[in-house]
Coordinates of C-alpha atoms and ligand atoms in Angstrom, one line a residue:
X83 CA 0.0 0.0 0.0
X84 CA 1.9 3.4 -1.4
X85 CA 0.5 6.7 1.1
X86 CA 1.3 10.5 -0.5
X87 CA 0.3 13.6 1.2
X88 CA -0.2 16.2 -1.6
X89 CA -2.4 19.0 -0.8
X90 CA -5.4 17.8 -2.8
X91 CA -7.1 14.7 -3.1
X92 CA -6.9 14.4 -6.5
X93 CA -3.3 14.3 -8.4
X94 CA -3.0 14.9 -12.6
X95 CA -2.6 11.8 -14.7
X96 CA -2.5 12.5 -18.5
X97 CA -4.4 15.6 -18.1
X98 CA -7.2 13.7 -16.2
X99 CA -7.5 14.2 -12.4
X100 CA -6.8 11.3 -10.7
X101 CA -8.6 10.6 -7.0
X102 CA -7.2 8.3 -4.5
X103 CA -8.6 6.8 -1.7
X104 CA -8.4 9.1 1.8
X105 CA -7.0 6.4 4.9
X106 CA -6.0 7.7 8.4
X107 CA -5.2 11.3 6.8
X108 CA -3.4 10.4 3.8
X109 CA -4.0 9.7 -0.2
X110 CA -3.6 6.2 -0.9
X111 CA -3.4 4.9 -4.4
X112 CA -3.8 1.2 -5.5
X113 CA -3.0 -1.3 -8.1
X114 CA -7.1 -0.3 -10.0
X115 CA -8.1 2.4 -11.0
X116 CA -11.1 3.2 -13.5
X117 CA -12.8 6.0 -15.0
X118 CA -15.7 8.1 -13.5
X119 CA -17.7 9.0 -16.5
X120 CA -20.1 11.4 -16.9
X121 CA -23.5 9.9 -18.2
X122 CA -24.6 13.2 -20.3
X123 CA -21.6 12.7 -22.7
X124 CA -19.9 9.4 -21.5
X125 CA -16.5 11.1 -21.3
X126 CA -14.2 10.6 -18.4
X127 CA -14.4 13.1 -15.8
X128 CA -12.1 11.9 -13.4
X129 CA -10.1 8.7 -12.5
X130 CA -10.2 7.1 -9.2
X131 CA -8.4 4.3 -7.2
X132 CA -10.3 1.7 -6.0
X133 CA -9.6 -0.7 -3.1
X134 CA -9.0 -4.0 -2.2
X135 CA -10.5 -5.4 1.1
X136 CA -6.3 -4.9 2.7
X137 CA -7.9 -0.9 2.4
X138 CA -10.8 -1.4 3.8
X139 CA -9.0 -3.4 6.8
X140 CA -6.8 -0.2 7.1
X141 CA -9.2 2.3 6.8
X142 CA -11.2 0.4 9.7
X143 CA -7.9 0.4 11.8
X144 CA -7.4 3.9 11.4
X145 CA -11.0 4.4 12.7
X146 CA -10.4 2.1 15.4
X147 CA -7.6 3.1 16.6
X148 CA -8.5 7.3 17.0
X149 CA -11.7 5.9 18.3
X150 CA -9.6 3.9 21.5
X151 CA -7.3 7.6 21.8
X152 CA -10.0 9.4 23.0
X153 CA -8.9 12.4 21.0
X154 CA -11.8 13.1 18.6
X155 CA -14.4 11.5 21.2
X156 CA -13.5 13.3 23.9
X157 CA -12.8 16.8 22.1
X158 CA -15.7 18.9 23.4
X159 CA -18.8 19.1 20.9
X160 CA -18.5 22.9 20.5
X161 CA -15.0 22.1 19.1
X162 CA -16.8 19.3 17.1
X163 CA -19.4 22.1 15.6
X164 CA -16.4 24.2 15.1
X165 CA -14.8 21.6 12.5
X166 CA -18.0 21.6 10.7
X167 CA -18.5 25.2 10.6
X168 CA -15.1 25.5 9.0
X169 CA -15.8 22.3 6.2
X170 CA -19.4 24.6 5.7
X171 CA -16.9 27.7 5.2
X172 CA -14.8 25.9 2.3
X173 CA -17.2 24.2 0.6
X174 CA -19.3 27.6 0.4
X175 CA -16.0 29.3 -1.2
X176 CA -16.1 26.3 -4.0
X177 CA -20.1 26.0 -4.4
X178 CA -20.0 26.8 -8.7
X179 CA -17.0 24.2 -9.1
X180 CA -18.6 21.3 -6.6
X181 CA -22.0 21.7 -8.6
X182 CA -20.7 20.8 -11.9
X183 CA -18.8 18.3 -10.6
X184 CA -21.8 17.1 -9.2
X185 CA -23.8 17.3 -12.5
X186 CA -21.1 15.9 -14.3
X187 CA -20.9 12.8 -12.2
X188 CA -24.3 12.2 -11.8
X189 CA -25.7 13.6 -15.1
X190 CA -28.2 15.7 -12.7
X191 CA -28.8 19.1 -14.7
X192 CA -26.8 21.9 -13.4
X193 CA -30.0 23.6 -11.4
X194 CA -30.7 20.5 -9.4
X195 CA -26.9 19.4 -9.1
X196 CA -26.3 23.0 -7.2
X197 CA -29.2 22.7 -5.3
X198 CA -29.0 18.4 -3.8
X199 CA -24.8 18.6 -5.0
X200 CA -24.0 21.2 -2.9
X201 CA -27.1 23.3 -1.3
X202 CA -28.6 20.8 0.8
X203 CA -25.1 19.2 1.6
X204 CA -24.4 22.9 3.4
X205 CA -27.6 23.3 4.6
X206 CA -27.7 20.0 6.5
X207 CA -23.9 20.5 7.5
X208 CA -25.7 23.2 9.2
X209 CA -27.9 21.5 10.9
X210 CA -25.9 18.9 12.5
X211 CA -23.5 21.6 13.7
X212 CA -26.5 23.5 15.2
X213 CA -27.7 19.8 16.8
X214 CA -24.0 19.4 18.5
X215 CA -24.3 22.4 20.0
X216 CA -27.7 22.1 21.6
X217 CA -27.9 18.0 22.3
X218 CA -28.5 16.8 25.4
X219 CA -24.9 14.6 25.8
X220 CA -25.4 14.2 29.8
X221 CA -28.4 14.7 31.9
X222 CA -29.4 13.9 35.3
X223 CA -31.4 10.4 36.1
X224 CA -33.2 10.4 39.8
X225 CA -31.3 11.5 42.7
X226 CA -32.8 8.5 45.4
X227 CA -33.1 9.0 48.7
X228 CA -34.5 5.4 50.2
X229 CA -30.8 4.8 49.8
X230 CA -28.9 7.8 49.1
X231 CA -27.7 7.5 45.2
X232 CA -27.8 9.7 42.0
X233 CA -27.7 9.2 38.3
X234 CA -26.7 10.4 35.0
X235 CA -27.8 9.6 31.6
X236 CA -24.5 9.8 28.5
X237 CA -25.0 10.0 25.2
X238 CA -22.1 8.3 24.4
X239 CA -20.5 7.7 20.7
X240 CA -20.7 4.0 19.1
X241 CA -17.1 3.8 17.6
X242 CA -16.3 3.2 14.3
X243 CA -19.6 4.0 12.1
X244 CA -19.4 2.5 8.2
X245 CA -21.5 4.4 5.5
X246 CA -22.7 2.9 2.4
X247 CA -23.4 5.4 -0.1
X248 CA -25.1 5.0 -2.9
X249 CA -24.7 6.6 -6.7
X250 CA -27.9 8.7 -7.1
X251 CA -27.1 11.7 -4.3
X252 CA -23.5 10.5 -3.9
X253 CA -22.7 14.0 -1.8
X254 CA -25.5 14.5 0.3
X255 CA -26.0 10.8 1.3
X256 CA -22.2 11.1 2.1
X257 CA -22.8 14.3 4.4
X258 CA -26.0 12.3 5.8
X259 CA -23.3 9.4 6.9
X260 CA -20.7 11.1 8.3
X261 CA -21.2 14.3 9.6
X262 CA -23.9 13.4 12.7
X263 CA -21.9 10.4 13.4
X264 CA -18.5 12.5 13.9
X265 CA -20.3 15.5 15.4
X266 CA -21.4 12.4 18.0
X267 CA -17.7 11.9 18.3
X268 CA -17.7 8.5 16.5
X269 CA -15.1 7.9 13.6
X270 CA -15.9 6.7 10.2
X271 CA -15.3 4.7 7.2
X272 CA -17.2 5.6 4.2
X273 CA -17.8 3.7 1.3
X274 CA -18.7 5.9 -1.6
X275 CA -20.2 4.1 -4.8
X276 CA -17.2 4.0 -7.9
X277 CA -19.2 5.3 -10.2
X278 CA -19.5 8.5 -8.1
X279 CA -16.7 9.0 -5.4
X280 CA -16.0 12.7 -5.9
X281 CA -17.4 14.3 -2.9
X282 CA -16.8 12.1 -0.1
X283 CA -12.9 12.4 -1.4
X284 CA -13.1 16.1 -1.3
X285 CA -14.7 15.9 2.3
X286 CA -12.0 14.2 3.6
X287 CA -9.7 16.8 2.5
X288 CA -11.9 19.7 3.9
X289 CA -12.0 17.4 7.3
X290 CA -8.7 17.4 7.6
X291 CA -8.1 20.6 7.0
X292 CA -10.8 22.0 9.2
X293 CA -9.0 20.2 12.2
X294 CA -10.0 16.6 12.2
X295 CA -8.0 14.3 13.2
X296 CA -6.3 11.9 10.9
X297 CA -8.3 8.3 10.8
X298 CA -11.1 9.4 11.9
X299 CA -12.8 10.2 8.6
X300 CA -11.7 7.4 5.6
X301 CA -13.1 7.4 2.3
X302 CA -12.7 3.6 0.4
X303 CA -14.0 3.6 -3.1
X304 CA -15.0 0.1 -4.4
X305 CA -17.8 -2.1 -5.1
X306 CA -20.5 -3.4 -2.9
X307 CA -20.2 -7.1 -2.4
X308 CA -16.3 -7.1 -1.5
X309 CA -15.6 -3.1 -0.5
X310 CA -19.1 -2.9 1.2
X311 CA -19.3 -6.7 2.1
X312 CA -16.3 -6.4 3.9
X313 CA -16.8 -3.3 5.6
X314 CA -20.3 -4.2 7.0
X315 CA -18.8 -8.1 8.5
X316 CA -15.6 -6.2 9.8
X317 CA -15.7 -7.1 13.3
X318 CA -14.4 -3.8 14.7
X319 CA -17.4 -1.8 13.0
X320 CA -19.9 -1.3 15.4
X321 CA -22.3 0.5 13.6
X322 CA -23.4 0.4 9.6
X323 CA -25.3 3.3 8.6
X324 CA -26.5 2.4 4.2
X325 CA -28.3 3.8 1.9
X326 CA -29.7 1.4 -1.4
X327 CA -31.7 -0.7 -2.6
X328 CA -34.3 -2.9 -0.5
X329 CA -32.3 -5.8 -1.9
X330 CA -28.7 -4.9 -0.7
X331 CA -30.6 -3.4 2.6
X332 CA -31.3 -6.9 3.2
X333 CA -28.0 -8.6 3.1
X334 CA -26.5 -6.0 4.8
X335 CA -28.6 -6.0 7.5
X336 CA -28.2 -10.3 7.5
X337 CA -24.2 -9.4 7.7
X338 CA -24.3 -6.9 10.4
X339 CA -25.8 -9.8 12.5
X340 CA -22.2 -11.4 12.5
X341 CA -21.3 -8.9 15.7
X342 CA -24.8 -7.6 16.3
X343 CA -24.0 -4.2 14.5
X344 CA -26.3 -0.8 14.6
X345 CA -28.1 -0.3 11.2
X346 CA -29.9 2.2 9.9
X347 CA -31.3 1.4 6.4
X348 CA -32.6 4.0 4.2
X349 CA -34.1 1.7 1.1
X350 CA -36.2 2.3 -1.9
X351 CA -39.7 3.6 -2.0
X352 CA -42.6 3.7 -4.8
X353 CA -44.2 7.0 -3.2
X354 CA -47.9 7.6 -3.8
X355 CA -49.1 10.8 -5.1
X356 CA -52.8 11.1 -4.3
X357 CA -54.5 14.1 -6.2
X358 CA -57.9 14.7 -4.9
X359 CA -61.0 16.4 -6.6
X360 CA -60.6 19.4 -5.0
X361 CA -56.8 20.2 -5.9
X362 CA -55.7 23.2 -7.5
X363 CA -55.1 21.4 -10.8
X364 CA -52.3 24.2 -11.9
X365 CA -49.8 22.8 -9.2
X366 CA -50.9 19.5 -8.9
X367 CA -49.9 18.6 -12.5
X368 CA -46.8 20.7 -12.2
X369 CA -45.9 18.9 -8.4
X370 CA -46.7 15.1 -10.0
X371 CA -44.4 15.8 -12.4
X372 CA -41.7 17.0 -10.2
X373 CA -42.4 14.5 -8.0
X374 CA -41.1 11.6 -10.5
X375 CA -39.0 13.5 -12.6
X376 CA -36.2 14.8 -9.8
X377 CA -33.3 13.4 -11.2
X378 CA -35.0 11.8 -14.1
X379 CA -36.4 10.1 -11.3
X380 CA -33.3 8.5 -9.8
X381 CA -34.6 9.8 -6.6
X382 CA -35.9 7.1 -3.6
X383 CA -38.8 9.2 -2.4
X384 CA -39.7 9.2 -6.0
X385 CA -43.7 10.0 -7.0
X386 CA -44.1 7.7 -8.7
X387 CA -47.6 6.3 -8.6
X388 CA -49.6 9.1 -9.1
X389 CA -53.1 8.4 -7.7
X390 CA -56.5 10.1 -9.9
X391 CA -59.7 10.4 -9.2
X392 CA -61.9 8.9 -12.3
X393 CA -63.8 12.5 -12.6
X394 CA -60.4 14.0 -13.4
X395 CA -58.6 11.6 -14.9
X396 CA -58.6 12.4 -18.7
X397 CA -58.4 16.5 -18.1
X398 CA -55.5 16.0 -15.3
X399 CA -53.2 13.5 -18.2
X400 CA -53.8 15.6 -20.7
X401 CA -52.8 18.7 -19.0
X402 CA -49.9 16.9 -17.3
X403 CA -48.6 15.4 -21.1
X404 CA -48.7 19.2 -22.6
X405 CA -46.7 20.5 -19.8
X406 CA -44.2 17.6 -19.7
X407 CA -43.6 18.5 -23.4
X408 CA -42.6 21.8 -22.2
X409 CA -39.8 20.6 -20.4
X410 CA -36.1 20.5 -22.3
X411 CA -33.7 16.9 -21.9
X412 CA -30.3 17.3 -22.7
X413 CA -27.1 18.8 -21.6
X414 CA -26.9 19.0 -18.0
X415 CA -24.1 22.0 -18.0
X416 CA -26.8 23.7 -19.9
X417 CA -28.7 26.1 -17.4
X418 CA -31.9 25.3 -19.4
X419 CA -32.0 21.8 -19.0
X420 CA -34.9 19.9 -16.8
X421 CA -33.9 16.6 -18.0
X422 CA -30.7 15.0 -17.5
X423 CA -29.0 11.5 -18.0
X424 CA -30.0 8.7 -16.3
X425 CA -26.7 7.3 -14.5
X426 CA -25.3 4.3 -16.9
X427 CA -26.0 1.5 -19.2
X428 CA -27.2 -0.8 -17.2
X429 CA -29.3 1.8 -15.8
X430 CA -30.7 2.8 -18.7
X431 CA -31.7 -0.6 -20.2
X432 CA -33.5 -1.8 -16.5
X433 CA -35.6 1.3 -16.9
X434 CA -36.0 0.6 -20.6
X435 CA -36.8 -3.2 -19.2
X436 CA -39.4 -1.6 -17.3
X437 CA -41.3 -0.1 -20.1
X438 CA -41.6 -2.9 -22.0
X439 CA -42.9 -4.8 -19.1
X440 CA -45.4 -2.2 -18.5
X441 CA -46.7 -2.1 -22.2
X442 CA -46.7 -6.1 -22.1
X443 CA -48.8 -6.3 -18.6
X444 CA -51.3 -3.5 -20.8
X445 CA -50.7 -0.6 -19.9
X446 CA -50.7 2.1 -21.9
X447 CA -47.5 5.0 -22.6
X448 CA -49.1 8.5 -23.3
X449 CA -46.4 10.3 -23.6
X450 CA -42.5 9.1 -24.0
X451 CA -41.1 5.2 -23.8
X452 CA -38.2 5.4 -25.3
X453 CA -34.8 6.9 -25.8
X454 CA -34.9 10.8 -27.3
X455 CA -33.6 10.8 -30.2
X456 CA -31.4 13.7 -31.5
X457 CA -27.3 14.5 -32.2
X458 CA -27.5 15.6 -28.5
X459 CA -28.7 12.1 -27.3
X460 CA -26.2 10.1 -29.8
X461 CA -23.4 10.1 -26.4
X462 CA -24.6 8.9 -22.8
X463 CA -27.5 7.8 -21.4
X464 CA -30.8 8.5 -21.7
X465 CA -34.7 7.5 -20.8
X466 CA -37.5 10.0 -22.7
X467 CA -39.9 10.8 -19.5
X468 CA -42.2 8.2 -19.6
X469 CA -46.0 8.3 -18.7
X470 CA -48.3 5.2 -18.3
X471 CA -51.9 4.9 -18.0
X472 CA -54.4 2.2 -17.6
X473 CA -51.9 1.1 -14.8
X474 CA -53.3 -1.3 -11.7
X475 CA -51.6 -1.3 -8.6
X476 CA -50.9 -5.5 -9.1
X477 CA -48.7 -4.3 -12.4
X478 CA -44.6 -4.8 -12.2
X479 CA -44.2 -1.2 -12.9
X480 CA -46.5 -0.3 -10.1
X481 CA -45.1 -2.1 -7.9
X482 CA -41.6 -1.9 -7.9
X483 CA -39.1 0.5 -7.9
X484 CA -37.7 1.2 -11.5
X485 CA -35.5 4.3 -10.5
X486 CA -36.2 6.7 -13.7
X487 CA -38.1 8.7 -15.4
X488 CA -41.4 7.0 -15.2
X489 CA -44.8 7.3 -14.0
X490 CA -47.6 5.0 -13.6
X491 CA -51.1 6.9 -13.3
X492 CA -53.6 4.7 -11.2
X493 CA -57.5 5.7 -11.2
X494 CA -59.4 5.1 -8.2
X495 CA -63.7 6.3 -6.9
X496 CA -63.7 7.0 -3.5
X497 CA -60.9 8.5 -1.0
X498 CA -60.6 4.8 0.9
X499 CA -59.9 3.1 -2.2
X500 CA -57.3 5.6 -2.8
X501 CA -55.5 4.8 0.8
X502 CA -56.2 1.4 0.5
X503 CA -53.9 1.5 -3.1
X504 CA -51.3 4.0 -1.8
X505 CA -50.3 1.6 0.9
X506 CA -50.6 -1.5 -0.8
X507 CA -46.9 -1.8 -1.7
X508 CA -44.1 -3.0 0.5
X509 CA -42.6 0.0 0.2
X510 CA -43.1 2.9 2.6
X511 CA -40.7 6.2 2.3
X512 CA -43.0 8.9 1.1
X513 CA -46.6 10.0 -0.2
X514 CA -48.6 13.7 -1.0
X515 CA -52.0 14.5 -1.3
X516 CA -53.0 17.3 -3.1
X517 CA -56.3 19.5 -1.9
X518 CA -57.5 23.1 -1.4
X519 CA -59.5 21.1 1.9
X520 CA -55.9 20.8 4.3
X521 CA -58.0 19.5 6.7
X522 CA -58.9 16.9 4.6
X523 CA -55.6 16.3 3.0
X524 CA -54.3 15.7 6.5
X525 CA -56.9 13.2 7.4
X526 CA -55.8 11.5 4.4
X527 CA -51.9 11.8 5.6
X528 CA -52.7 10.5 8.7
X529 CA -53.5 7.2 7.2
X530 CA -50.7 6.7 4.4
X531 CA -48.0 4.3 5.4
X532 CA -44.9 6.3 5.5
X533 CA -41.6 8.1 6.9
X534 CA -42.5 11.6 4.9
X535 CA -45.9 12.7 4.1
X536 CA -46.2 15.9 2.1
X537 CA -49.5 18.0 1.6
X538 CA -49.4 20.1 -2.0
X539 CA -45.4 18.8 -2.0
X540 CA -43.2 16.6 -2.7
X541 CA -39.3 16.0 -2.4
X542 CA -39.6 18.7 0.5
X543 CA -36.6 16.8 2.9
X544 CA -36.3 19.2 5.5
X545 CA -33.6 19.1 8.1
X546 CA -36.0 19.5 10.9
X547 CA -37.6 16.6 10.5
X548 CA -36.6 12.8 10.5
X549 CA -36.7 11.1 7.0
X550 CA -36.4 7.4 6.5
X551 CA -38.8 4.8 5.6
X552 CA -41.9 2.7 7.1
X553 CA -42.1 -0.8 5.9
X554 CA -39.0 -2.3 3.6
X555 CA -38.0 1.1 2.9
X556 CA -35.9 0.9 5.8
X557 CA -35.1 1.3 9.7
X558 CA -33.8 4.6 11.8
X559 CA -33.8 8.1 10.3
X560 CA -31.3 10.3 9.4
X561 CA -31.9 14.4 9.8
X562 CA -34.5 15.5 12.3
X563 CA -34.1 17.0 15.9
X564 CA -33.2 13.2 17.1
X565 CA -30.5 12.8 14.2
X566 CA -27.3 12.3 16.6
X567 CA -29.6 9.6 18.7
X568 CA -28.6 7.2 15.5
X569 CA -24.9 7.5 16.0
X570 CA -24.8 7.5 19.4
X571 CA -25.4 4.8 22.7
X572 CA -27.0 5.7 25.7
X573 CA -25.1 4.7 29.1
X574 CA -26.7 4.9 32.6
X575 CA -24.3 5.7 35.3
X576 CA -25.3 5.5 39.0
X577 CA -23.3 7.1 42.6
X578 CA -24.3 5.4 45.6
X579 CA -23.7 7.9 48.3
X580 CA -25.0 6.6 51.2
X581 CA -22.5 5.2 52.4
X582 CA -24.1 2.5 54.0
X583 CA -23.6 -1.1 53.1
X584 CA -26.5 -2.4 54.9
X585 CA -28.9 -0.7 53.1
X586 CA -27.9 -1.7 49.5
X587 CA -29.3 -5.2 48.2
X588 CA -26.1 -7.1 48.8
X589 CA -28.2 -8.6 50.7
X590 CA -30.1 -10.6 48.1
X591 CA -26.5 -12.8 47.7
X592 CA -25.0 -12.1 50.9
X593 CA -27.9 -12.5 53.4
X594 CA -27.6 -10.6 56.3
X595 CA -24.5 -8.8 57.2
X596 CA -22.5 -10.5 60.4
X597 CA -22.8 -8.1 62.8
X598 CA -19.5 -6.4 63.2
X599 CA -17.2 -7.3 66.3
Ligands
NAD3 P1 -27.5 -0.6 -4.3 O1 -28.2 -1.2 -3.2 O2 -27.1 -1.4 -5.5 O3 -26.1 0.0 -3.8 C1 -26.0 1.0 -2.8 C2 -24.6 0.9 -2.2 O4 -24.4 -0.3 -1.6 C3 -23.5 1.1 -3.2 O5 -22.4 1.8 -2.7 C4 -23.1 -0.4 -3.4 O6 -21.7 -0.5 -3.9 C5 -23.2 -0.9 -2.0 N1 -23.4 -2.4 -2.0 C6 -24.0 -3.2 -2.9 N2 -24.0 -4.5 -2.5 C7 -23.5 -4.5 -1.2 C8 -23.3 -5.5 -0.2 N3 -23.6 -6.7 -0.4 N4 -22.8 -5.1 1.0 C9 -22.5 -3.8 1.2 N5 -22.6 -2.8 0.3 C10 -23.2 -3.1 -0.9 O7 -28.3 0.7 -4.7 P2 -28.0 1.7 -5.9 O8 -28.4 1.1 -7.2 O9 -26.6 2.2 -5.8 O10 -28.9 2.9 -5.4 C11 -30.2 3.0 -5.8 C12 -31.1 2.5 -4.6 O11 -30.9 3.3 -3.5 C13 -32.6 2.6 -4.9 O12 -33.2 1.5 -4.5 C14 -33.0 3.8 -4.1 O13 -34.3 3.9 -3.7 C15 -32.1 3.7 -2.9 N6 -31.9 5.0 -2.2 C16 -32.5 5.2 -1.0 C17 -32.5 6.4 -0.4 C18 -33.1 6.6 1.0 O14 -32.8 7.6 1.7 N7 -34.1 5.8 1.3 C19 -31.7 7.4 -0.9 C20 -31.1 7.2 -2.2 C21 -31.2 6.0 -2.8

């Protein structure tokens, strides 16, 4: 294993930046390295070391072993605020550059790459720093007087905390794994997707140059069933915090059993979008379409089953189809692209996969179901936005999670019917209703079966409140007032200060005390 400490994570290689991984403070590069490619154009953007499982074993011993020092865990939490404060300074200085990094990873256009790149990154930064300042790390238990004792309650950190992260939001699910579980004072081992490391390597040079210490923030790149695979049976891991697919969710959560590891699973969703008779039909077509089409729907809190009433149905499509036509696909550096890529091949022919399926179960594509054509489409990856009526919720593409641009329009008569098919799915991450009655939109919300319900909204992840998923779209919750309760362990410690053996229940093994002579 070869260790250089340049400046910046990434080094030039034949005019192409080259990224290596970040373990115990220091750029590590290995025998592999591949090409990050951007899925607008298919060019390389950036190369990047990837790991064997001998990283992943060092990256966990660096973690480990700042995590036995005491020196990030014990550093006060105002000092731990104080290091994100400064990464929230530096990443402010370099939002234009970050954001088309971002869209040229991910293939997100430019406007939503600056906003979910970079933006909410900050913005939840912000919050967790906020959160360190103002949690609760030690409080009093009862003060007994039967027999004279007091308590206190710790919030104490886990040790070392793996994150899985996966390709679609690659730097804010990265911020969403590491930044509450250092600000708890636990250390961490990420492991970023290959397809899209960029961020969580920068991070780890903003970290360490904000005043973290070295190991306690390590960034292996690599794929899941080794990189990941290892990291989540890796006996000194105490705590696996992933975001994917329901699938992986599973195994990992199967392979954290090994030393009875902390999980929190954030999984995939097929979010209901109930429009009821009474909405304001202007922003509800304008919302459902949002509501798939973040990301060219690569998004896991996705809209993707929007919910009509029969009365409405025909008017609400065709006004939905006429504005979707509106909207421009192509070039993400473009400022006046809506559309961008979806992530790779294999990407692109599931969701292609998808459509077929959902013409051959009999539904019925309105708008869309293919691949734009066009010279600006001949390079990369792409899925036309894709509209299907005629769709029943027992239907493959209403049931499971296709992860693009997609949309499966359901009809239903009455309001029960209309809960009954929003949580009939195993899924359970997020759900709208759209009214002008909020009182009856919230009667409605009440009912759905899921983490994030939002009234005339969707994709409206705020920081203030806890997001993860009901059902087999997962377990714990990351952001929230609660957030740093994930990443940390609560310990009970007890004073018995009266002094007088007698009184205690030694008793109960001892029997009574020989009288003293
Ligand atoms: P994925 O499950 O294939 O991979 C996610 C991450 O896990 C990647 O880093 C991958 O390398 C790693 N991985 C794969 N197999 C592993 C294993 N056996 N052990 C450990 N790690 C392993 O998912 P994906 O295709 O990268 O991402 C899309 C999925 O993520 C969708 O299902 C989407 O809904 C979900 N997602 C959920 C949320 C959420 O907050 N609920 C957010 C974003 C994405």
């Amino acid at each position: 294993m070869t260790a250089v400490l340049p400046e910046t994570p990434a080094v030039d290689r034949d005019g192409v930046p080259h990224y290596r991984l970040f373990i115990d403070g220091v750029w590590v590069d290995t025998d592999t390295s591949i090409p990050v490619v951007d899925p607008a154009t298919e060019e390389t953007v950036v190369t990047v070391a990837v790991a064997a499982t001998e990283h992943v074993d060092a990256a966990v011993a660096a973690a480990e072993r700042v995590h036995e020092s005491g020196i990030w865990r014990n550093t006060p939490p105002a000092e731990r605020a104080a290091v994100i404060d400064r990464v929230i300074a530096a990443v402010s200085m370099r939002m234009d550059e970050l954001a088309v990094l971002s869209a040229k990873e991910t293939g997100m256009p430019l406007r939503v790459a600056g906003a979910i790149g970079v933006g909410f990154p900050l913005v939840h930064m912000g919050h967790y720093a906020q959160l360190t300042r103002t949690y609760e790390w030690e409080r009093s238990g009862p003060v007994t007087g039967q027999v004279l004792s007091a308590s206190f309650i710790r919030k104490e950190p886990v040790g070392v905390c793996a994150g899985i992260v996966p390709w679609n939001f690659p730097a804010l699910i990265a911020v969403w794994k590491s930044i509450p579980a250092l600000a708890a004072g636990n250390t961490v081992v990420l492991k970023t997707d290959e397809k899209t490391p960029i961020f969580a390597l920068e991070l780890g040079a903003l970290l360490r140059d904000a005043g973290l210490p070295d190991g306690a923030y390590n960034v292996v790149v690599g794929d899941g069933p080794n990189i990941g695979g290892r990291l989540v049976e890796h006996p000194d891991v105490r705590l696996v915090s992933f975001t994917g697919s329901t699938a992986t969710g599973r195994q990992v959560m199967a392979a954290a059993a090994s030393n009875v590891k902390r999980v929190v699973l954030e999984l995939g969703g097929k979010g209901p979008n109930i429009v009821l008779d009474d909405a304001d039909l202007d922003a509800a077509v304008d919302g459902s379409i949002y509501a798939f089409l973040l990301h060219a729907g690569q998004a896991c809190e996705s809209g993707t089953r929007l919910l009509l009433p029969s009365a409405i149905h025909d008017r609400f499509v065709a006004r939905l189809v006429k504005r979707l036509r509106t909207l421009k696909q192509g070039d993400p550096l473009d400022p006046a692209t809506d559309i961008g890529a979806v992530m790779n091949k294999a990407q692109r022919d599931r969701i292609l996969g998808y459509i077929e399926k959902g013409k051959a179960e009999g539904a019925t594509v309105v708008v869309g179901g293919g691949v734009p054509t066009g010279p600006e489409f001949e390079k990369g990856f792409w899925v036309e936005p894709t509209v299907f009526t005629g769709v029943t919720n027992d239907m493959a593409i209403a049931r499971e999670e296709i992860f693009g641009p997609v949309l499966a329009v359901l009809k239903y008569d009455s309001t029960e019917e209309a809960i009954k098919i929003a949580n009939d799915t195993e899924y359970g991450l997020s759900a709208a209703v759209w009214s002008r009655d909020n009182q009856r939109a919230l009667d409605i919300a009440r009912q759905l079966e899921a983490g994030s319900v939002w009234i005339n909204d969707f994709h409206n992840i705020s920081q203030y409140l806890p997001f993860g998923g009901f059902k087999q779209s997962g377990t714990g919750r990351e952001l929230g007032p609660d957030a740093l309760d994930e990443f940390t362990q609560d310990k009970g410690i007890t004073v018995d200060l009266s002094g007088d053996v007698s009184r205690r229940a030694y008793g109960l093994v001892l029997g009574t005390p020989p009288s003293a002579e």
